[in-house]
Amino acid sequence: QQEWAQAEKYYSEGLFLDETNTQIILARGQARYQQSKLEEALADFIQLIGIDPTLPTAYYHRGITLLRMKRNQEACENLQLAANWGMKAAQEVIKKACQD
C-alpha cells in the first residue's frame, strides 16, 4: 500500500513536467486504483481517453474501476470497447462480469 502511495506521488510529479504523458497518467491511475482511490483513478482514466480515445487500456482500466464502483453497465460498455480493439484481458472480464 505504501509503495503504491509513493508511486502515485512520483507519477503526479512527472505530470507536472508533461501533463499529457499517457503512460504516466495510466500508471498513476493504476496506483490510485490499487489504493482504492477509485474516483481519482477514474478521473485519470477519463483524462487518458480525452487525450487518446483510441487507447484500449484506458477503456479497460476505466471499465474495471467502474466495476469495482458497482457501475456495471458503464463498466461493461467500456470493457466492450477495449475488447473490440482486441484486448484479451477485457474479453475475460466481460465473460465473468458482463453476462446477463
XYZ file of C-alpha atoms in Angstrom:
100
model
C 0.000 0.000 0.000
C 2.784 2.403 0.918
C 4.607 1.570 -2.320
C 1.502 2.470 -4.330
C 1.223 5.783 -2.480
C 4.862 6.547 -3.252
C 4.353 5.578 -6.886
C 1.319 7.859 -7.114
C 3.407 10.731 -5.750
C 6.166 10.171 -8.314
C 3.698 9.914 -11.185
C 1.969 13.112 -10.084
C 5.335 14.873 -10.015
C 6.054 13.561 -13.509
C 2.801 15.035 -14.760
C 3.994 18.492 -13.705
C 6.632 18.120 -16.427
C 4.339 16.616 -19.064
C 0.641 16.720 -18.220
C -0.369 14.811 -21.355
C 2.001 11.849 -20.964
C -0.377 8.931 -21.381
C 1.980 6.379 -19.814
C 2.310 8.428 -16.631
C -1.434 9.097 -16.421
C -2.155 5.382 -16.867
C 0.412 4.421 -14.229
C -0.935 6.966 -11.746
C -4.478 5.725 -12.345
C -3.350 2.175 -11.670
C -1.568 3.259 -8.477
C -4.696 5.051 -7.317
C -6.843 2.020 -8.156
C -4.560 -0.217 -6.084
C -5.062 2.143 -3.130
C -8.864 2.049 -3.609
C -8.879 5.717 -4.624
C -11.482 4.836 -7.199
C -12.836 8.305 -8.002
C -9.303 9.618 -8.543
C -8.340 6.583 -10.620
C -11.471 7.014 -12.713
C -10.583 10.672 -13.301
C -7.156 9.623 -14.588
C -8.642 7.087 -16.988
C -11.191 9.641 -18.233
C -8.348 12.133 -18.778
C -6.418 9.454 -20.643
C -9.332 8.806 -23.001
C -9.636 12.547 -23.571
C -6.012 12.648 -24.714
C -6.091 9.437 -26.756
C -9.559 7.981 -27.401
C -8.028 5.033 -29.291
C -6.151 3.595 -26.295
C -7.765 0.248 -25.376
C -6.011 0.056 -21.999
C -7.695 3.298 -20.942
C -11.147 1.812 -21.562
C -10.130 -1.435 -19.864
C -8.933 0.305 -16.718
C -11.924 2.633 -16.691
C -14.111 -0.459 -17.012
C -12.563 -2.399 -14.140
C -12.647 0.716 -11.971
C -16.343 1.201 -12.730
C -16.971 -2.475 -11.920
C -15.400 -2.004 -8.524
C -17.641 1.048 -8.049
C -20.682 -1.158 -8.839
C -21.427 0.831 -12.013
C -21.743 -2.347 -14.038
C -23.487 -1.111 -17.174
C -20.918 1.649 -17.745
C -18.152 -0.787 -16.867
C -19.275 -3.361 -19.398
C -19.609 -0.713 -22.117
C -16.008 0.362 -21.534
C -14.748 -3.194 -21.376
C -16.542 -3.943 -24.647
C -14.762 -1.015 -26.312
C -11.419 -2.403 -25.137
C -12.404 -5.884 -26.314
C -13.399 -4.503 -29.719
C -9.772 -3.395 -30.119
C -8.663 -6.944 -29.374
C -7.747 -6.623 -25.712
C -7.981 -10.182 -24.386
C -7.992 -9.160 -20.709
C -11.160 -7.149 -21.363
C -12.768 -10.146 -23.057
C -12.049 -12.282 -19.994
C -13.581 -9.745 -17.596
C -16.650 -9.452 -19.830
C -17.152 -13.231 -19.660
C -17.109 -13.124 -15.861
C -18.851 -9.833 -15.076
C -20.964 -8.735 -18.006
C -23.061 -11.708 -18.988
C -26.780 -11.440 -18.325
